[in-house]
Short mmCIF file of C-alpha atoms in Angstrom, two decimals:
data_model
loop_
_atom_site.label_atom_id
_atom_site.label_comp_id
_atom_site.label_asym_id
_atom_site.label_seq_id
_atom_site.Cartn_x
_atom_site.Cartn_y
_atom_site.Cartn_z
CA UNK A 1 -30.38 -32.07 -18.61
CA UNK A 2 -31.14 -35.47 -17.10
CA UNK A 3 -34.04 -36.26 -14.77
CA UNK A 4 -34.11 -39.69 -13.08
CA UNK A 5 -35.99 -41.29 -9.94
CA UNK A 6 -34.20 -43.11 -7.19
CA UNK A 7 -34.79 -44.77 -3.90
CA UNK A 8 -32.65 -43.12 -1.03
CA UNK A 9 -33.24 -45.50 1.81
CA UNK A 10 -36.31 -46.39 -0.04
CA UNK A 11 -37.68 -42.65 -0.14
CA UNK A 12 -38.92 -41.75 -3.37
CA UNK A 13 -36.56 -39.11 -5.00
CA UNK A 14 -36.27 -37.18 -7.96
CA UNK A 15 -33.13 -35.72 -9.38
CA UNK A 16 -32.58 -33.13 -12.23
CA UNK A 17 -28.93 -32.68 -13.32
CA UNK A 18 -27.65 -29.75 -15.45
CA UNK A 19 -26.40 -30.20 -19.03
CA UNK A 20 -22.69 -30.96 -19.00
CA UNK A 21 -20.06 -33.29 -17.34
CA UNK A 22 -20.33 -31.93 -13.84
CA UNK A 23 -19.94 -32.46 -10.94
CA UNK A 24 -22.35 -29.77 -9.71
CA UNK A 25 -23.41 -28.35 -6.44
CA UNK A 26 -26.69 -29.74 -5.30
CA UNK A 27 -30.02 -28.47 -4.12
CA UNK A 28 -32.02 -30.69 -1.69
CA UNK A 29 -35.67 -30.08 -1.10
CA UNK A 30 -37.56 -32.70 1.17
CA UNK A 31 -41.23 -32.25 1.10
CA UNK A 32 -44.59 -33.88 2.53
CA UNK A 33 -46.52 -31.97 -0.33
CA UNK A 34 -45.65 -34.28 -3.28
CA UNK A 35 -42.34 -33.95 -4.66
CA UNK A 36 -43.68 -34.06 -8.49
CA UNK A 37 -45.29 -30.54 -7.65
CA UNK A 38 -41.56 -29.22 -7.48
CA UNK A 39 -40.82 -30.20 -11.19
CA UNK A 40 -40.68 -26.68 -12.27
CA UNK A 41 -38.55 -25.48 -9.47
CA UNK A 42 -36.13 -28.36 -10.14
CA UNK A 43 -35.91 -27.57 -13.71
CA UNK A 44 -35.23 -23.91 -12.80
CA UNK A 45 -32.14 -24.91 -10.54
CA UNK A 46 -30.78 -27.53 -12.90
CA UNK A 47 -30.81 -24.78 -15.62
CA UNK A 48 -28.76 -22.56 -13.39
CA UNK A 49 -26.03 -25.40 -12.80
CA UNK A 50 -27.38 -27.00 -9.76
CA UNK A 51 -28.35 -30.72 -9.25
CA UNK A 52 -31.74 -30.50 -8.09
CA UNK A 53 -32.89 -33.33 -5.58
CA UNK A 54 -36.56 -33.46 -4.40
CA UNK A 55 -37.77 -36.12 -2.05
CA UNK A 56 -41.06 -37.30 -0.49
CA UNK A 57 -40.52 -37.56 3.31
CA UNK A 58 -41.24 -40.77 4.89
CA UNK A 59 -44.91 -41.78 4.78
CA UNK A 60 -45.95 -39.36 1.94
CA UNK A 61 -46.81 -39.96 -1.30
CA UNK A 62 -44.52 -42.31 -3.17
CA UNK A 63 -42.24 -42.86 0.03
CA UNK A 64 -42.89 -45.75 2.10
CA UNK A 65 -43.30 -45.80 5.92
CA UNK A 66 -45.43 -44.10 8.54
CA UNK A 67 -45.85 -40.41 8.47
CA UNK A 68 -45.00 -38.87 11.80
CA UNK A 69 -44.69 -35.04 11.40
CA UNK A 70 -41.42 -33.58 12.53
CA UNK A 71 -40.35 -36.74 14.12
CA UNK A 72 -37.80 -38.35 11.30
CA UNK A 73 -36.54 -35.40 9.09
CA UNK A 74 -33.28 -35.16 10.80
CA UNK A 75 -32.40 -38.70 10.39
CA UNK A 76 -33.69 -39.14 7.04
CA UNK A 77 -32.36 -35.91 5.75
CA UNK A 78 -28.89 -36.99 6.99
CA UNK A 79 -29.08 -40.19 5.03
CA UNK A 80 -30.13 -38.19 1.94
CA UNK A 81 -27.27 -35.87 2.21
CA UNK A 82 -24.82 -38.73 2.50
CA UNK A 83 -26.23 -40.32 -0.54
CA UNK A 84 -25.94 -37.02 -2.47
CA UNK A 85 -22.31 -36.56 -1.76
CA UNK A 86 -21.33 -40.03 -2.99
CA UNK A 87 -22.90 -39.43 -6.31
CA UNK A 88 -20.42 -38.78 -9.30
CA UNK A 89 -22.52 -35.83 -10.23
CA UNK A 90 -22.11 -34.13 -6.88
CA UNK A 91 -19.17 -31.73 -5.90
CA UNK A 92 -19.81 -32.11 -2.41
CA UNK A 93 -21.65 -28.75 -1.87
CA UNK A 94 -25.26 -28.68 -0.89
CA UNK A 95 -27.96 -26.24 -0.23
CA UNK A 96 -30.99 -27.27 1.85
CA UNK A 97 -34.03 -25.53 0.56
CA UNK A 98 -37.81 -25.50 1.57
CA UNK A 99 -40.91 -23.59 2.53
CA UNK A 100 -43.29 -24.25 5.38
CA UNK A 101 -42.80 -27.83 6.71
CA UNK A 102 -40.24 -28.32 4.02
CA UNK A 103 -38.19 -25.45 5.62
CA UNK A 104 -38.33 -27.53 8.99
CA UNK A 105 -36.60 -30.34 6.82
CA UNK A 106 -33.87 -27.97 5.69
CA UNK A 107 -33.46 -26.33 9.02
CA UNK A 108 -32.85 -29.61 11.11
CA UNK A 109 -30.20 -30.66 8.58
CA UNK A 110 -28.16 -27.37 9.64
CA UNK A 111 -28.92 -27.85 13.33
CA UNK A 112 -29.76 -31.15 14.42
CA UNK A 113 -27.40 -33.78 12.39
CA UNK A 114 -23.76 -34.56 12.73
CA UNK A 115 -21.22 -31.91 11.25
CA UNK A 116 -20.21 -34.14 8.34
CA UNK A 117 -23.59 -34.25 6.81
CA UNK A 118 -24.83 -30.67 7.45
CA UNK A 119 -25.73 -28.71 4.21
CA UNK A 120 -23.33 -25.82 3.33
CA UNK A 121 -26.06 -23.13 3.25
CA UNK A 122 -30.10 -23.07 4.20
CA UNK A 123 -32.98 -21.44 2.58
CA UNK A 124 -36.00 -21.41 4.65
CA UNK A 125 -39.26 -19.75 3.53
CA UNK A 126 -42.24 -19.22 6.12
CA UNK A 127 -40.69 -21.93 8.34
CA UNK A 128 -42.69 -24.12 10.39
CA UNK A 129 -40.21 -24.50 13.18
CA UNK A 130 -41.82 -27.53 14.99
CA UNK A 131 -45.08 -28.82 16.36
CA UNK A 132 -45.05 -26.52 19.23
CA UNK A 133 -44.57 -23.38 17.30
CA UNK A 134 -47.36 -24.28 14.93
CA UNK A 135 -49.70 -25.48 17.63
CA UNK A 136 -49.77 -22.40 19.83
CA UNK A 137 -48.61 -18.72 19.80
CA UNK A 138 -45.81 -17.82 22.11
CA UNK A 139 -48.40 -16.98 24.68
CA UNK A 140 -49.82 -20.54 24.68
CA UNK A 141 -53.05 -19.70 23.03
CA UNK A 142 -54.09 -22.63 20.59
CA UNK A 143 -53.92 -21.74 16.81
CA UNK A 144 -57.13 -23.63 15.81
CA UNK A 145 -57.96 -22.81 12.33
CA UNK A 146 -54.54 -23.12 10.77
CA UNK A 147 -54.06 -26.54 12.55
CA UNK A 148 -57.30 -27.76 11.77
CA UNK A 149 -56.80 -26.98 8.14
CA UNK A 150 -53.21 -28.49 8.06
CA UNK A 151 -54.19 -31.83 9.69
CA UNK A 152 -57.40 -32.20 7.73
CA UNK A 153 -55.33 -31.83 4.64
CA UNK A 154 -52.29 -33.64 5.48
CA UNK A 155 -52.34 -35.57 8.75
CA UNK A 156 -52.18 -39.20 9.01
CA UNK A 157 -52.66 -39.93 5.47
CA UNK A 158 -50.27 -40.57 2.52
CA UNK A 159 -51.74 -37.86 0.09
CA UNK A 160 -53.06 -34.56 0.65
CA UNK A 161 -56.61 -33.01 0.22
CA UNK A 162 -55.97 -29.11 0.40
CA UNK A 163 -59.55 -28.34 0.58
CA UNK A 164 -60.57 -31.01 3.15
CA UNK A 165 -61.46 -28.40 5.77
CA UNK A 166 -63.49 -26.23 3.47
CA UNK A 167 -65.50 -29.09 2.40
CA UNK A 168 -65.96 -30.37 5.96
CA UNK A 169 -67.10 -27.00 7.05
CA UNK A 170 -69.42 -26.61 4.20
CA UNK A 171 -71.13 -30.00 5.35
CA UNK A 172 -70.91 -29.30 9.00
CA UNK A 173 -70.73 -25.48 9.64
CA UNK A 174 -70.34 -26.13 13.26
CA UNK A 175 -67.35 -28.36 13.10
CA UNK A 176 -64.94 -26.12 14.91
CA UNK A 177 -67.53 -25.18 17.73
CA UNK A 178 -68.15 -28.79 18.65
CA UNK A 179 -66.65 -29.90 21.93
CA UNK A 180 -64.36 -31.24 22.88
CA UNK A 181 -61.87 -30.01 20.06
CA UNK A 182 -59.90 -33.21 20.66
CA UNK A 183 -62.67 -35.11 18.96
CA UNK A 184 -62.35 -33.15 15.73
CA UNK A 185 -61.47 -36.28 13.81
CA UNK A 186 -64.63 -37.88 14.52
CA UNK A 187 -66.42 -35.00 13.11
CA UNK A 188 -64.23 -34.88 10.06
CA UNK A 189 -65.13 -38.74 9.64
CA UNK A 190 -61.58 -40.15 9.34
CA UNK A 191 -58.73 -41.33 11.70
CA UNK A 192 -56.47 -38.72 12.80
CA UNK A 193 -54.40 -40.31 15.59
CA UNK A 194 -51.82 -37.52 15.76
CA UNK A 195 -54.19 -34.86 16.35
CA UNK A 196 -54.40 -35.24 20.25
CA UNK A 197 -50.46 -35.43 20.27
CA UNK A 198 -50.12 -32.22 18.67
CA UNK A 199 -51.47 -30.21 21.35
CA UNK A 200 -48.97 -32.04 23.94
CA UNK A 201 -45.94 -30.55 22.32
CA UNK A 202 -44.60 -27.80 24.58
CA UNK A 203 -41.08 -27.50 23.36
CA UNK A 204 -41.35 -24.17 21.72
CA UNK A 205 -38.14 -22.31 20.88
CA UNK A 206 -35.77 -25.45 20.52
CA UNK A 207 -34.64 -24.69 16.89
CA UNK A 208 -34.28 -21.08 17.41
CA UNK A 209 -32.12 -21.69 20.49
CA UNK A 210 -29.94 -24.00 18.42
CA UNK A 211 -29.72 -21.51 15.72
CA UNK A 212 -27.34 -19.71 17.78
CA UNK A 213 -24.82 -22.41 17.06
CA UNK A 214 -25.57 -22.62 13.27
CA UNK A 215 -22.29 -22.63 11.26
CA UNK A 216 -23.62 -22.10 7.69
CA UNK A 217 -25.22 -19.07 5.89
CA UNK A 218 -29.11 -18.51 6.06
CA UNK A 219 -31.65 -16.98 3.90
CA UNK A 220 -34.93 -16.52 5.81
CA UNK A 221 -37.91 -15.61 3.72
CA UNK A 222 -41.37 -14.52 5.26
CA UNK A 223 -44.42 -12.45 5.08
CA UNK A 224 -45.86 -9.79 7.26
CA UNK A 225 -49.32 -11.52 6.81
CA UNK A 226 -48.04 -15.23 7.37
CA UNK A 227 -48.92 -16.91 10.56
CA UNK A 228 -45.26 -17.71 11.05
CA UNK A 229 -43.73 -14.23 10.67
CA UNK A 230 -42.43 -14.00 14.29
CA UNK A 231 -40.75 -17.46 13.80
CA UNK A 232 -39.11 -16.32 10.80
CA UNK A 233 -37.87 -13.08 12.35
CA UNK A 234 -36.77 -14.88 15.54
CA UNK A 235 -34.61 -17.41 13.58
CA UNK A 236 -32.80 -14.64 11.58
CA UNK A 237 -32.07 -12.66 14.69
CA UNK A 238 -30.83 -15.79 16.37
CA UNK A 239 -28.77 -17.22 13.62
CA UNK A 240 -25.09 -17.76 14.59
CA UNK A 241 -23.79 -18.66 11.24
CA UNK A 242 -21.42 -16.70 9.02
CA UNK A 243 -24.09 -14.69 7.56
CA UNK A 244 -27.95 -14.42 7.81
CA UNK A 245 -30.24 -12.79 5.47
CA UNK A 246 -34.18 -12.05 5.67
CA UNK A 247 -36.51 -10.92 3.03
CA UNK A 248 -39.69 -10.15 4.57
CA UNK A 249 -42.62 -8.90 2.20
CA UNK A 250 -46.28 -7.79 2.32
CA UNK A 251 -47.22 -11.52 1.55
CA UNK A 252 -49.15 -14.38 3.19
CA UNK A 253 -47.94 -17.95 3.45
CA UNK A 254 -47.72 -18.27 -0.48
CA UNK A 255 -45.36 -15.51 -0.67
CA UNK A 256 -45.42 -13.59 -3.80
CA UNK A 257 -48.19 -15.91 -5.05
CA UNK A 258 -50.38 -14.63 -2.09
CA UNK A 259 -49.57 -10.93 -1.83
CA UNK A 260 -51.41 -8.85 1.06
CA UNK A 261 -53.82 -6.01 0.31
CA UNK A 262 -51.08 -3.67 0.83
CA UNK A 263 -48.80 -5.20 -1.72
CA UNK A 264 -47.51 -3.02 -4.62
CA UNK A 265 -45.59 -3.74 -7.85
CA UNK A 266 -42.21 -3.31 -6.25
CA UNK A 267 -43.18 -6.43 -4.03
CA UNK A 268 -43.48 -8.67 -7.09
CA UNK A 269 -39.82 -10.22 -6.95
CA UNK A 270 -38.72 -13.17 -8.88
CA UNK A 271 -37.87 -15.27 -5.67
CA UNK A 272 -36.41 -18.21 -7.66
CA UNK A 273 -33.84 -15.96 -9.28
CA UNK A 274 -32.89 -14.38 -6.18
CA UNK A 275 -32.59 -17.77 -4.31
CA UNK A 276 -30.25 -18.92 -7.08
CA UNK A 277 -28.03 -15.87 -6.92
CA UNK A 278 -27.91 -16.15 -3.14
CA UNK A 279 -27.09 -19.88 -3.02
CA UNK A 280 -24.13 -19.24 -5.46
CA UNK A 281 -22.55 -16.54 -3.14
CA UNK A 282 -23.35 -18.56 -0.13
CA UNK A 283 -21.14 -21.45 -1.63
CA UNK A 284 -18.21 -19.45 -2.71
CA UNK A 285 -18.26 -17.60 0.55
CA UNK A 286 -18.94 -14.10 -1.03
CA UNK A 287 -21.60 -13.21 1.61
CA UNK A 288 -20.50 -10.47 3.96
CA UNK A 289 -20.73 -11.33 7.54
CA UNK A 290 -23.57 -10.37 9.76
CA UNK A 291 -27.36 -9.81 9.65
CA UNK A 292 -28.93 -7.82 6.71
CA UNK A 293 -31.80 -8.10 4.50
CA UNK A 294 -35.01 -6.12 3.28
CA UNK A 295 -38.64 -5.82 4.42
CA UNK A 296 -41.34 -4.61 2.18
CA UNK A 297 -43.07 -1.44 3.26
CA UNK A 298 -46.82 -2.33 2.73
CA UNK A 299 -49.01 0.58 1.22
CA UNK A 300 -45.82 2.38 -0.15
CA UNK A 301 -44.61 0.12 -2.73
CA UNK A 302 -41.05 0.09 -1.51
CA UNK A 303 -38.32 -1.74 0.38
CA UNK A 304 -36.59 -1.03 3.52
CA UNK A 305 -33.46 -2.41 5.19
CA UNK A 306 -34.55 -5.48 7.36
CA UNK A 307 -33.02 -3.77 10.40
CA UNK A 308 -35.20 -0.54 10.10
CA UNK A 309 -37.51 -0.12 13.26
CA UNK A 310 -39.66 2.96 14.28
CA UNK A 311 -39.49 4.78 17.45
CA UNK A 312 -42.15 4.08 20.12
CA UNK A 313 -45.19 6.21 19.80
CA UNK A 314 -48.43 6.57 21.78
CA UNK A 315 -51.34 7.59 19.79
CA UNK A 316 -54.17 9.08 21.90
CA UNK A 317 -57.30 6.69 22.13
CA UNK A 318 -60.79 7.48 22.81
CA UNK A 319 -63.20 4.80 24.39
CA UNK A 320 -66.17 4.25 22.14
CA UNK A 321 -67.86 1.37 24.12
CA UNK A 322 -67.41 -1.62 26.15
CA UNK A 323 -65.23 -0.76 28.99
CA UNK A 324 -67.37 -3.54 30.68
CA UNK A 325 -68.17 -6.30 28.19
CA UNK A 326 -68.94 -10.14 28.19
CA UNK A 327 -66.64 -12.46 26.61
CA UNK A 328 -69.07 -15.24 25.46
CA UNK A 329 -67.64 -18.37 23.80
CA UNK A 330 -70.93 -19.09 22.67
CA UNK A 331 -70.77 -15.77 20.55
CA UNK A 332 -66.97 -15.15 20.40
CA UNK A 333 -65.60 -12.29 18.51
CA UNK A 334 -64.68 -13.67 15.03
CA UNK A 335 -61.01 -13.55 13.39
CA UNK A 336 -62.73 -13.65 10.06
CA UNK A 337 -64.99 -10.76 10.38
CA UNK A 338 -64.08 -7.11 10.94
CA UNK A 339 -67.77 -5.95 11.39
CA UNK A 340 -68.35 -4.70 14.91
CA UNK A 341 -71.89 -5.30 16.16
CA UNK A 342 -73.59 -2.18 17.62
CA UNK A 343 -76.74 -3.66 18.98
CA UNK A 344 -76.97 -5.68 22.30
CA UNK A 345 -74.52 -5.72 24.99
CA UNK A 346 -70.81 -5.15 24.08
CA UNK A 347 -68.79 -8.27 23.29
CA UNK A 348 -65.46 -6.18 23.17
CA UNK A 349 -63.80 -3.02 24.33
CA UNK A 350 -63.50 -0.66 21.46
CA UNK A 351 -61.19 2.17 21.31
CA UNK A 352 -60.30 4.52 18.28
CA UNK A 353 -57.75 7.36 17.48
CA UNK A 354 -58.29 10.63 15.74
CA UNK A 355 -57.76 10.75 12.05
CA UNK A 356 -54.06 10.78 11.31
CA UNK A 357 -53.03 14.45 10.36
CA UNK A 358 -50.19 13.07 7.91
CA UNK A 359 -48.96 9.69 6.66
CA UNK A 360 -47.46 7.33 9.06
CA UNK A 361 -44.74 4.89 8.67
CA UNK A 362 -45.22 1.99 11.28
CA UNK A 363 -42.27 -0.28 11.15
CA UNK A 364 -41.58 -2.87 14.04
CA UNK A 365 -43.40 -4.72 16.81
CA UNK A 366 -46.97 -3.23 17.89
CA UNK A 367 -48.27 -3.75 21.43
CA UNK A 368 -50.87 -2.81 23.97
CA UNK A 369 -50.42 -2.32 27.57
CA UNK A 370 -53.45 -2.16 29.83
CA UNK A 371 -55.05 -2.97 33.27
CA UNK A 372 -58.04 -5.25 33.23
CA UNK A 373 -60.16 -7.69 35.04
CA UNK A 374 -61.64 -11.11 34.23
CA UNK A 375 -64.45 -12.74 36.47
CA UNK A 376 -63.20 -16.15 35.54
CA UNK A 377 -60.17 -18.13 36.71
CA UNK A 378 -58.67 -18.37 33.26
CA UNK A 379 -58.95 -15.70 30.65
CA UNK A 380 -57.63 -15.07 26.84
CA UNK A 381 -57.31 -11.34 26.05
CA UNK A 382 -56.98 -10.74 22.32
CA UNK A 383 -56.25 -7.34 20.86
CA UNK A 384 -56.86 -6.27 17.29
CA UNK A 385 -55.61 -3.28 15.59
CA UNK A 386 -57.66 -2.17 12.37
CA UNK A 387 -56.98 0.55 10.25
CA UNK A 388 -60.33 2.70 9.15
CA UNK A 389 -59.35 4.19 5.85
CA UNK A 390 -60.64 7.69 4.74
CA UNK A 391 -63.09 5.74 2.25
CA UNK A 392 -64.54 3.88 5.28
CA UNK A 393 -63.13 0.47 4.61
CA UNK A 394 -61.59 -1.72 7.58
CA UNK A 395 -58.14 -3.40 7.12
CA UNK A 396 -56.73 -5.42 9.76
CA UNK A 397 -53.11 -4.46 10.73
CA UNK A 398 -52.10 -6.62 13.70
CA UNK A 399 -53.60 -9.18 16.01
CA UNK A 400 -52.10 -10.65 19.55
CA UNK A 401 -53.67 -13.01 22.09
CA UNK A 402 -52.45 -13.55 25.80
CA UNK A 403 -53.66 -16.08 28.21
CA UNK A 404 -53.98 -15.06 31.91
CA UNK A 405 -54.67 -17.20 35.05
CA UNK A 406 -55.59 -14.90 37.88
CA UNK A 407 -58.15 -15.15 40.78
CA UNK A 408 -61.50 -14.44 39.33
CA UNK A 409 -62.24 -10.56 39.71
CA UNK A 410 -58.69 -9.49 40.36
CA UNK A 411 -57.24 -6.78 38.27
CA UNK A 412 -54.10 -7.51 36.31
CA UNK A 413 -51.64 -5.29 34.39
CA UNK A 414 -50.19 -6.75 31.35
CA UNK A 415 -48.98 -6.45 27.72
CA UNK A 416 -50.45 -7.78 24.56
CA UNK A 417 -47.81 -8.26 21.93
CA UNK A 418 -49.61 -7.78 18.39
CA UNK A 419 -46.45 -8.82 16.30
CA UNK A 420 -44.62 -6.95 13.66
CA UNK A 421 -46.10 -4.42 11.23
CA UNK A 422 -44.39 -2.75 8.16
CA UNK A 423 -47.19 -0.48 6.69
CA UNK A 424 -47.62 3.16 5.62
CA UNK A 425 -50.89 4.50 6.83
CA UNK A 426 -52.33 7.39 4.81
CA UNK A 427 -53.39 10.89 6.12
CA UNK A 428 -57.14 10.57 7.51
CA UNK A 429 -56.70 6.91 8.76
CA UNK A 430 -58.23 6.27 11.93
CA UNK A 431 -56.96 3.19 14.22
CA UNK A 432 -59.53 0.95 15.84
CA UNK A 433 -58.29 -1.06 18.65
CA UNK A 434 -60.58 -3.89 19.75
CA UNK A 435 -59.83 -5.75 23.17
CA UNK A 436 -61.83 -9.09 23.46
CA UNK A 437 -61.96 -12.36 25.18
CA UNK A 438 -61.80 -14.39 21.89
CA UNK A 439 -60.43 -14.43 18.42
CA UNK A 440 -62.27 -17.44 17.14
CA UNK A 441 -61.93 -19.66 14.87
CA UNK A 442 -58.25 -18.51 14.30
CA UNK A 443 -57.70 -19.33 17.80
CA UNK A 444 -59.50 -21.68 20.11
CA UNK A 445 -62.04 -20.34 22.65
CA UNK A 446 -61.11 -20.17 26.22
CA UNK A 447 -63.85 -22.23 28.24
CA UNK A 448 -63.15 -19.88 31.17
CA UNK A 449 -63.11 -22.78 33.63
CA UNK A 450 -59.30 -23.27 33.85
CA UNK A 451 -59.78 -26.40 31.79
CA UNK A 452 -57.76 -27.23 28.80
CA UNK A 453 -59.50 -25.46 25.65
CA UNK A 454 -58.67 -28.76 23.64
CA UNK A 455 -60.39 -31.23 25.84
CA UNK A 456 -62.71 -29.10 27.68
CA UNK A 457 -66.46 -30.09 27.23
CA UNK A 458 -68.26 -26.85 28.52
CA UNK A 459 -68.02 -23.16 28.13
CA UNK A 460 -68.91 -20.29 30.50
CA UNK A 461 -69.19 -16.55 29.73
CA UNK A 462 -66.60 -14.26 31.45
CA UNK A 463 -67.43 -10.77 32.58
CA UNK A 464 -64.54 -8.32 31.57
CA UNK A 465 -63.78 -4.71 32.76
CA UNK A 466 -61.12 -2.69 30.99
CA UNK A 467 -59.55 0.38 32.55
CA UNK A 468 -59.84 2.51 29.22
CA UNK A 469 -57.61 5.21 30.80
CA UNK A 470 -54.69 2.54 31.29
CA UNK A 471 -54.82 1.48 27.66
CA UNK A 472 -51.59 2.28 25.92
CA UNK A 473 -51.01 1.69 22.35
CA UNK A 474 -47.32 1.55 21.38
CA UNK A 475 -46.62 1.98 17.65
CA UNK A 476 -43.07 1.87 16.20
CA UNK A 477 -43.09 5.01 14.06
CA UNK A 478 -40.33 6.06 11.58
CA UNK A 479 -39.46 9.63 12.41
CA UNK A 480 -39.00 10.74 8.81
CA UNK A 481 -39.64 9.24 5.50
CA UNK A 482 -37.41 6.01 5.32
CA UNK A 483 -34.49 5.46 2.68
CA UNK A 484 -35.41 2.86 0.12
CA UNK A 485 -33.12 -0.16 -0.37
CA UNK A 486 -32.78 -2.63 -3.47
CA UNK A 487 -33.92 -5.86 -1.82
CA UNK A 488 -31.46 -7.93 -4.04
CA UNK A 489 -28.62 -5.89 -2.96
CA UNK A 490 -29.44 -6.40 0.69
CA UNK A 491 -29.65 -10.22 0.29
CA UNK A 492 -26.72 -10.65 -1.80
CA UNK A 493 -24.42 -8.12 -0.05
#
């Protein structure tokens, strides 16, 4: 094997070649997270016959220029592909690979560049599709904690400090409660000129819409506990290339290195080996057409077809308390705490189901439909579904947040989507449904004044009323025990 560094348009690039004469198919990883961290991955690709090319994006680590997230990746990626295909060790075939922001770099090569420089296949894991998708939920509610963490670690700097937000919160516990949120850089004590601009991006869905016109195979990989789950699934559904495969496990953003609490031994896949086998088949045209894949069923230690989805069921819920409650942004319902206070006035509407008489496999999107009133001109409605195990522990299953602007005091009827679930619930489990006005710090607090939550300088409490009889929890339940599949067979078919 041969390893060397080069400058592609002055961008720092490492190349690792397989043993032998070549030429070889290439794998390209463009990353803002330091190309040297991909050394083991590059060696793995090279051992399996691929020329591995790993590059620092513009303005990051060893690459010169200014770092403008999401702005330059199509042009810089296209220049890199042209360079690769001119090299004597390249046979012209290329797979674009990446996770998180690096997945964005791979996807724009397939969707945003001229046809002659497009890759021949794309592997996109936990894809950050763009600024708008990362900044907000589909409903428009701001994703505060994840964006503050990412910008503190990587924004407007050449290197990274993964623990930057944790250190800042340790020194300043009120960091994320300080108003306005646009002044966060001042509290962090360093310049973040791109922070304010992040929240101006509203072009959500651009890459997903372009995915319908894709012309190459896709492997989309994600986790049911990842904050980009919906984007991963939407990308797979929309992909118009000759084949689309999806692997969705009971994992967090780090995939198999960050398993969720419902992950089992069967979910500990060797993703690297699977990527190599898929890439070979993609480059030789051996993948069957259509959309296929596998999803891990948490709590059951097995895999199902990615197209498996339950039938809508509406379990009976009983009101515990809080049909009238106060959404106080000064004491918001916490996203990082499943404890429900029992003293003082209620801060959420709380409903519960009876214990499940038998195990239940919930697979697909969960939603809540309700009628409710907010005595404020703008209101966020957060719904959180929690599993209460027979042993008495609480486990979060799904969360959704929507924003409504209605005349204060007027009743509205609406649905809150809680995202996808793939989980086996044991007999005796009860489901707790919480309906609140905040889900902080995962999401920014609505100030209830109609002002932008990012620039608002004042907060007001909002009285809420929920028609408990109108609340309908919709669960996608499999009618019978599912047929397990082999995830490798589903990905490589």
